[in-house]
Tab-separated table of C-alpha atoms and ligand atoms in Angstrom:
chain	number	residue	atom	x	y	z
A	1	MET	CA	34.410	-144.586	119.433
A	2	VAL	CA	36.634	-144.442	115.661
A	3	ALA	CA	40.125	-143.676	115.642
A	4	VAL	CA	41.693	-142.050	113.221
A	5	GLU	CA	45.415	-142.320	111.661
A	6	THR	CA	46.620	-140.265	109.547
A	7	TYR	CA	50.182	-142.042	107.643
A	8	GLN	CA	51.920	-139.362	105.166
A	9	THR	CA	51.514	-141.724	101.970
A	10	VAL	CA	49.036	-144.377	100.674
A	11	ALA	CA	51.600	-146.900	101.266
A	12	GLU	CA	52.375	-146.017	104.438
A	13	ALA	CA	48.725	-146.080	105.088
A	14	ALA	CA	49.150	-150.006	103.371
A	15	ALA	CA	51.118	-150.535	106.099
A	16	GLY	CA	49.254	-149.147	108.981
A	17	LEU	CA	45.799	-151.086	107.462
A	18	GLY	CA	45.112	-154.127	109.859
A	19	GLU	CA	41.446	-155.692	111.063
A	20	GLY	CA	39.123	-153.184	111.631
A	21	ALA	CA	40.389	-150.258	109.449
A	22	ARG	CA	39.694	-148.407	106.764
A	23	TYR	CA	40.947	-146.634	104.378
A	24	LEU	CA	38.684	-142.780	104.223
A	25	GLY	CA	39.496	-141.298	100.564
A	26	GLY	CA	37.317	-138.197	99.960
A	27	GLY	CA	35.135	-140.206	102.929
A	28	THR	CA	32.006	-139.306	100.456
A	29	ILE	CA	30.998	-142.938	101.255
A	30	VAL	CA	32.766	-144.254	104.610
A	31	MET	CA	32.003	-140.852	106.728
A	32	ARG	CA	27.954	-142.002	105.881
A	33	GLN	CA	28.856	-145.855	107.265
A	34	VAL	CA	30.450	-144.247	110.347
A	35	ASN	CA	27.449	-141.763	111.065
A	36	TYR	CA	25.097	-144.818	110.785
A	37	GLY	CA	27.486	-146.316	113.067
A	38	ASP	CA	29.177	-149.534	110.552
A	39	GLN	CA	30.309	-152.061	113.295
A	40	GLY	CA	32.574	-153.354	110.496
A	41	PHE	CA	35.657	-151.563	111.543
A	42	HIS	CA	36.990	-149.088	114.176
A	43	ARG	CA	40.224	-148.000	113.040
A	44	ILE	CA	40.030	-144.951	110.068
A	45	VAL	CA	43.546	-144.380	108.129
A	46	ARG	CA	43.862	-141.539	105.962
A	47	ALA	CA	47.510	-140.326	103.977
A	48	ALA	CA	47.736	-136.968	104.355
A	49	ARG	CA	49.594	-136.660	101.367
A	50	PRO	CA	47.770	-139.702	98.547
A	51	GLU	CA	48.896	-139.047	94.741
A	52	ARG	CA	46.541	-136.448	93.525
A	53	GLY	CA	46.487	-135.241	90.409
A	54	ILE	CA	47.321	-135.979	86.814
A	55	GLY	CA	50.357	-137.175	85.376
A	56	ASN	CA	51.754	-139.641	82.579
A	57	ASP	CA	53.364	-142.638	82.115
A	58	VAL	CA	54.215	-145.776	79.783
A	59	GLN	CA	50.957	-146.201	79.462
A	60	GLY	CA	49.605	-142.773	78.668
A	61	LEU	CA	47.969	-141.430	81.677
A	62	ARG	CA	48.621	-141.869	85.130
A	63	ILE	CA	45.529	-140.114	87.913
A	64	GLY	CA	46.363	-140.115	91.550
A	65	ALA	CA	43.748	-142.946	93.530
A	66	GLY	CA	43.183	-139.249	95.334
A	67	THR	CA	42.164	-137.087	92.706
A	68	THR	CA	39.000	-135.562	93.156
A	69	MET	CA	36.024	-135.308	90.426
A	70	ALA	CA	36.350	-131.617	90.335
A	71	ASP	CA	40.245	-132.337	89.905
A	72	ILE	CA	39.364	-134.473	87.257
A	73	LEU	CA	36.454	-131.382	85.621
A	74	ALA	CA	39.372	-128.818	85.631
A	75	HIS	CA	41.990	-130.678	83.076
A	76	ALA	CA	40.799	-129.917	79.615
A	77	GLU	CA	43.361	-133.144	79.126
A	78	LEU	CA	40.442	-135.217	80.591
A	79	SER	CA	37.876	-133.313	78.923
A	80	PHE	CA	36.868	-137.515	77.105
A	81	LEU	CA	36.083	-138.015	81.389
A	82	HIS	CA	34.136	-134.761	81.555
A	83	PRO	CA	30.729	-135.987	80.909
A	84	VAL	CA	31.397	-139.082	83.263
A	85	ALA	CA	32.760	-137.199	86.790
A	86	GLY	CA	30.496	-134.438	85.611
A	87	GLN	CA	27.374	-135.953	86.662
A	88	ILE	CA	28.623	-137.401	89.715
A	89	GLY	CA	27.135	-136.443	92.862
A	90	GLY	CA	26.624	-132.159	93.201
A	91	PRO	CA	29.061	-129.670	93.533
A	92	ALA	CA	29.943	-130.928	96.787
A	93	ILE	CA	30.357	-134.330	96.551
A	94	ARG	CA	32.591	-133.715	93.326
A	95	ASN	CA	34.762	-131.918	95.449
A	96	MET	CA	35.683	-134.821	97.790
A	97	ALA	CA	35.026	-137.810	95.869
A	98	THR	CA	37.897	-140.024	94.573
A	99	VAL	CA	38.929	-141.827	92.164
A	100	GLY	CA	39.809	-144.789	93.749
A	101	GLY	CA	37.247	-144.878	96.347
A	102	ASN	CA	34.991	-144.964	93.062
A	103	LEU	CA	36.187	-148.038	92.846
A	104	PHE	CA	35.290	-149.314	95.661
A	105	ALA	CA	31.573	-147.332	94.961
A	106	GLU	CA	28.660	-150.248	95.463
A	107	ASN	CA	25.595	-150.080	93.125
A	108	PRO	CA	23.941	-147.712	91.793
A	109	TYR	CA	27.397	-145.774	92.621
A	110	GLY	CA	30.501	-146.092	90.739
A	111	ASP	CA	30.056	-144.389	87.337
A	112	MET	CA	33.419	-143.303	86.802
A	113	ALA	CA	34.973	-147.608	87.627
A	114	ALA	CA	32.391	-148.517	84.496
A	115	ALA	CA	34.032	-145.509	82.027
A	116	LEU	CA	38.033	-146.821	83.071
A	117	LEU	CA	36.719	-150.626	82.697
A	118	ALA	CA	35.569	-149.394	79.330
A	119	LEU	CA	39.058	-147.543	78.873
A	120	ASP	CA	40.804	-150.688	79.639
A	121	ALA	CA	42.516	-148.689	82.188
A	122	GLN	CA	45.016	-151.214	85.082
A	123	VAL	CA	45.014	-150.686	88.798
A	124	ILE	CA	48.574	-149.381	90.565
A	125	MET	CA	48.465	-150.476	93.550
A	126	ALA	CA	50.421	-148.773	96.015
A	127	GLY	CA	52.783	-152.064	96.467
A	128	GLY	CA	53.162	-151.082	92.880
A	129	GLN	CA	51.555	-154.330	91.697
A	130	THR	CA	49.072	-153.781	88.735
A	131	HIS	CA	45.671	-155.297	87.876
A	132	PRO	CA	43.840	-154.666	84.823
A	133	MET	CA	40.598	-153.122	85.637
A	134	GLU	CA	38.298	-156.115	84.339
A	135	ARG	CA	40.045	-158.005	87.251
A	136	PHE	CA	39.979	-155.335	89.795
A	137	LEU	CA	36.518	-155.408	89.733
A	138	ALA	CA	35.140	-158.780	90.108
A	139	ASP	CA	38.142	-159.410	93.148
A	140	ARG	CA	37.413	-155.908	94.457
A	141	LYS	CA	35.847	-157.263	97.443
A	142	HIS	CA	38.983	-159.594	98.700
A	143	MET	CA	42.054	-156.736	97.576
A	144	ARG	CA	43.770	-156.475	99.906
A	145	GLY	CA	46.145	-153.242	99.797
A	146	LEU	CA	45.670	-149.714	98.671
A	147	VAL	CA	45.281	-148.187	95.447
A	148	GLU	CA	47.785	-145.339	94.762
A	149	ALA	CA	47.085	-144.826	90.463
A	150	VAL	CA	44.976	-145.750	87.667
A	151	SER	CA	46.657	-145.939	84.395
A	152	LEU	CA	45.096	-145.505	80.523
A	153	GLN	CA	46.041	-144.682	77.211
A	154	ARG	CA	44.235	-141.481	76.664
A	155	PRO	CA	41.257	-142.543	73.356
A	156	GLN	CA	41.533	-141.796	70.224
A	157	PRO	CA	38.918	-138.515	70.133
A	158	GLY	CA	35.362	-139.371	69.672
A	159	ALA	CA	36.023	-142.648	69.681
A	160	PHE	CA	34.823	-142.586	74.181
A	161	TYR	CA	31.184	-142.963	74.708
A	162	TYR	CA	29.492	-142.308	77.967
A	163	ARG	CA	25.412	-142.462	78.919
A	164	LYS	CA	23.948	-142.016	82.710
A	165	VAL	CA	20.526	-143.163	83.240
A	166	SER	CA	19.036	-141.255	85.869
A	167	ARG	CA	15.913	-140.536	86.823
A	168	VAL	CA	16.443	-136.979	88.719
A	169	LYS	CA	18.087	-134.465	86.799
A	170	PRO	CA	20.883	-133.044	86.925
A	171	LYS	CA	22.374	-134.729	90.139
A	172	GLY	CA	20.500	-138.273	90.638
A	173	VAL	CA	22.692	-141.757	91.133
A	174	ALA	CA	21.956	-144.072	88.084
A	175	VAL	CA	19.432	-146.866	87.280
A	176	ILE	CA	22.748	-147.674	84.610
A	177	THR	CA	25.597	-146.654	83.065
A	178	LEU	CA	27.354	-147.217	80.077
A	179	ALA	CA	30.427	-146.720	78.655
A	180	ALA	CA	32.127	-147.791	75.752
A	181	LEU	CA	35.191	-147.877	73.814
A	182	ILE	CA	34.913	-147.852	69.942
A	183	ARG	CA	38.233	-148.825	68.984
A	184	GLY	CA	39.468	-150.972	65.973
A	185	GLY	CA	37.814	-154.273	66.236
A	186	GLU	CA	38.465	-154.394	69.916
A	187	PRO	CA	35.535	-152.112	71.120
A	188	ARG	CA	34.069	-152.133	74.920
A	189	VAL	CA	31.134	-151.943	76.251
A	190	VAL	CA	30.765	-151.612	79.668
A	191	PHE	CA	27.526	-151.475	81.898
A	192	GLY	CA	27.227	-150.023	85.452
A	193	ASN	CA	24.418	-151.211	87.746
A	194	MET	CA	23.420	-154.628	85.581
A	195	ALA	CA	25.873	-156.787	87.855
A	196	ALA	CA	27.494	-156.658	91.344
A	197	ALA	CA	29.836	-154.426	89.665
A	198	PRO	CA	30.429	-152.719	86.269
A	199	MET	CA	30.825	-155.708	83.810
A	200	ARG	CA	31.586	-156.145	79.883
A	201	ALA	CA	28.834	-156.856	77.785
A	202	HIS	CA	30.605	-159.379	75.684
A	203	ALA	CA	27.862	-160.274	73.295
A	204	ALA	CA	27.672	-157.045	72.482
A	205	GLU	CA	31.098	-155.962	71.690
A	206	ARG	CA	32.096	-159.081	69.301
A	207	ALA	CA	28.480	-157.256	67.617
A	208	LEU	CA	30.741	-154.196	66.741
A	209	GLY	CA	33.442	-156.295	66.115
A	210	GLY	CA	33.595	-154.508	62.024
A	211	GLY	CA	33.191	-151.438	63.487
A	212	VAL	CA	29.739	-149.464	64.366
A	213	SER	CA	26.645	-149.056	61.337
A	214	GLU	CA	23.279	-149.753	61.648
A	215	ALA	CA	22.870	-153.157	61.340
A	216	SER	CA	25.663	-153.454	64.210
A	217	ILE	CA	23.948	-151.396	66.753
A	218	ALA	CA	21.266	-153.185	65.700
A	219	ALA	CA	22.693	-156.394	66.442
A	220	ALA	CA	24.347	-155.804	69.823
A	221	CYS	CA	21.266	-154.118	71.043
A	222	ALA	CA	19.538	-157.290	70.329
A	223	VAL	CA	22.067	-159.660	72.539
A	224	CYS	CA	23.763	-156.198	74.551
A	225	THR	CA	22.519	-157.896	78.634
A	226	GLU	CA	23.306	-161.335	77.468
A	227	GLY	CA	25.638	-162.746	80.833
A	228	LEU	CA	24.371	-159.641	82.702
A	229	SER	CA	22.818	-160.047	86.170
A	230	PRO	CA	20.644	-156.964	86.714
A	231	THR	CA	19.262	-157.001	90.208
A	232	ASP	CA	15.789	-154.943	91.648
A	233	ASP	CA	16.555	-152.118	93.832
A	234	ALA	CA	15.013	-148.890	95.348
A	235	LEU	CA	15.282	-146.628	91.924
A	236	ALA	CA	14.026	-150.193	89.071
A	237	SER	CA	13.528	-153.770	88.676
A	238	ALA	CA	16.102	-155.922	87.215
A	239	TRP	CA	12.760	-156.788	84.554
A	240	TYR	CA	12.904	-152.694	83.575
A	241	ARG	CA	17.312	-152.087	83.188
A	242	ALA	CA	16.828	-155.420	81.325
A	243	GLU	CA	14.135	-153.732	79.095
A	244	VAL	CA	15.939	-150.551	78.687
A	245	ALA	CA	19.289	-150.814	78.734
A	246	PRO	CA	19.092	-151.686	74.442
A	247	VAL	CA	17.465	-149.044	73.853
A	248	HIS	CA	20.234	-146.841	75.824
A	249	LEU	CA	22.995	-148.548	73.806
A	250	ARG	CA	21.158	-147.816	70.692
A	251	ARG	CA	21.228	-143.920	72.058
A	252	MET	CA	24.495	-143.910	73.161
A	253	LEU	CA	26.127	-145.240	70.438
A	254	GLU	CA	23.673	-143.084	68.335
A	255	SER	CA	25.016	-139.625	69.265
A	256	GLY	CA	28.438	-140.661	69.242
A	257	GLY	CA	31.820	-140.323	71.205
A	258	HIS	CA	33.245	-137.662	73.562
A	259	SER	CA	36.086	-135.920	72.460
B	301	FAD	C1	24.935	-137.256	97.999
B	301	FAD	C2	25.903	-138.773	96.821
B	301	FAD	C3	25.779	-138.791	95.357
B	301	FAD	C4	26.531	-139.459	94.700
B	301	FAD	N1	26.122	-139.867	93.499
B	301	FAD	C5	27.889	-140.459	92.832
B	301	FAD	C6	27.288	-140.652	91.690
B	301	FAD	O1	26.452	-140.312	90.922
B	301	FAD	N2	28.030	-141.219	91.062
B	301	FAD	C7	28.762	-141.970	91.590
B	301	FAD	O2	29.409	-143.035	91.663
B	301	FAD	N3	29.080	-142.513	92.914
B	301	FAD	C8	27.843	-141.681	93.393
B	301	FAD	N4	28.381	-141.038	94.886
B	301	FAD	C9	29.725	-142.403	95.992
B	301	FAD	C10	30.620	-141.380	95.882
B	301	FAD	O3	30.857	-139.965	96.347
B	301	FAD	C11	31.162	-141.649	95.017
B	301	FAD	O4	31.721	-143.495	94.674
B	301	FAD	C12	32.675	-141.276	95.095
B	301	FAD	O5	34.065	-141.645	94.561
B	301	FAD	C13	33.781	-142.456	96.027
B	301	FAD	O6	35.138	-141.627	96.863
B	301	FAD	P1	35.310	-141.611	98.291
B	301	FAD	O7	37.007	-141.185	98.305
B	301	FAD	O8	34.692	-140.265	98.708
B	301	FAD	O9	34.968	-142.234	98.594
B	301	FAD	P2	35.846	-143.005	100.495
B	301	FAD	O10	34.546	-142.507	100.806
B	301	FAD	O11	36.722	-142.535	100.926
B	301	FAD	O12	35.869	-144.940	100.620
B	301	FAD	C14	34.365	-145.058	99.884
B	301	FAD	C15	35.224	-146.676	99.476
B	301	FAD	O13	36.449	-147.257	99.117
B	301	FAD	C16	37.786	-147.628	99.849
B	301	FAD	N5	38.455	-146.985	99.157
B	301	FAD	C17	38.714	-144.491	99.036
B	301	FAD	N6	40.340	-144.894	98.350
B	301	FAD	C18	40.834	-146.145	98.454
B	301	FAD	C19	41.819	-146.573	97.744
B	301	FAD	N7	42.867	-145.243	97.151
B	301	FAD	N8	42.417	-147.927	97.872
B	301	FAD	C20	42.038	-148.838	98.754
B	301	FAD	N9	40.148	-148.363	98.693
B	301	FAD	C21	40.712	-146.920	98.951
B	301	FAD	C22	37.344	-146.922	101.422
B	301	FAD	O14	38.492	-147.852	102.580
B	301	FAD	C23	35.780	-147.202	101.029
B	301	FAD	O15	35.630	-149.154	101.295
B	301	FAD	C24	28.095	-139.810	95.556
B	301	FAD	C25	27.389	-140.283	96.903
B	301	FAD	C26	26.835	-139.757	97.709
B	301	FAD	C27	26.860	-139.124	99.089
């Protein structure tokens, strides 16, 4: 039997968390865990009024953790994220699935988390602490507290690249997710499903440091799997992922960025 406790805000819900509790965002993952009899928790904590929607802060855009994929698709201001949100599950999932939940979604999920890592987002906790996405993802298993929002700079038109490699169209889960932000001399290239959590491909980033050209794409593709550790699962073997990752990196970079 799982007890459900409802608080008004995420901050209050964070204070109500404790041993044996799991926070409920949109519930697309948590409710499946309940239905399968997950013994890891016996209390569900939820917030009646989580931060939901898009605003502005000092960094640029602030997206509440309770914002759903459907909310993102309804915002013209977030058009660069539409290719990401629009390929997460089907319509019913997109109506429930939140940005906050996606930050904790394990492989083969976490497409929005991969995109936010490429976009150099900051994760804002209910207590006000902020973590760069890279540190947050590396430590997420040990994170205490709840996520209130994420904050990011809007990318220049065409600077954000995204590609989801899936075997089942249009709503299959990813074999690999790729995202990149090409800005100045500091490109960011991210792979999802190529490690335990979305990860930057630093060697590829160095190769693209002088800009995107035929030569730099070739150099990036040659080294893009360095430091990554894909695993075998029911969707694909680690070997297959490593083989096709350069092919999809090339296709993503050659097809241009989103506006
Ligand atoms: C059929 C199906 C298809 C799917 N397809 C995709 C897909 O294509 N791509 C993809 O990325 N995902 C996919 N998912 C996974 C999932 O729907 C998404 O990752 C979604 O964004 C998770 O968000 P949620 O709000 O539903 O999470 P929940 O189930 O509510 O929570 C998931 C985890 O995150 C924690 N959590 C949630 N919100 C917060 C918060 N604010 N602070 C701290 N912890 C929090 C919860 O405690 C829980 O541990 C799919 C799921 C299903 C069932």
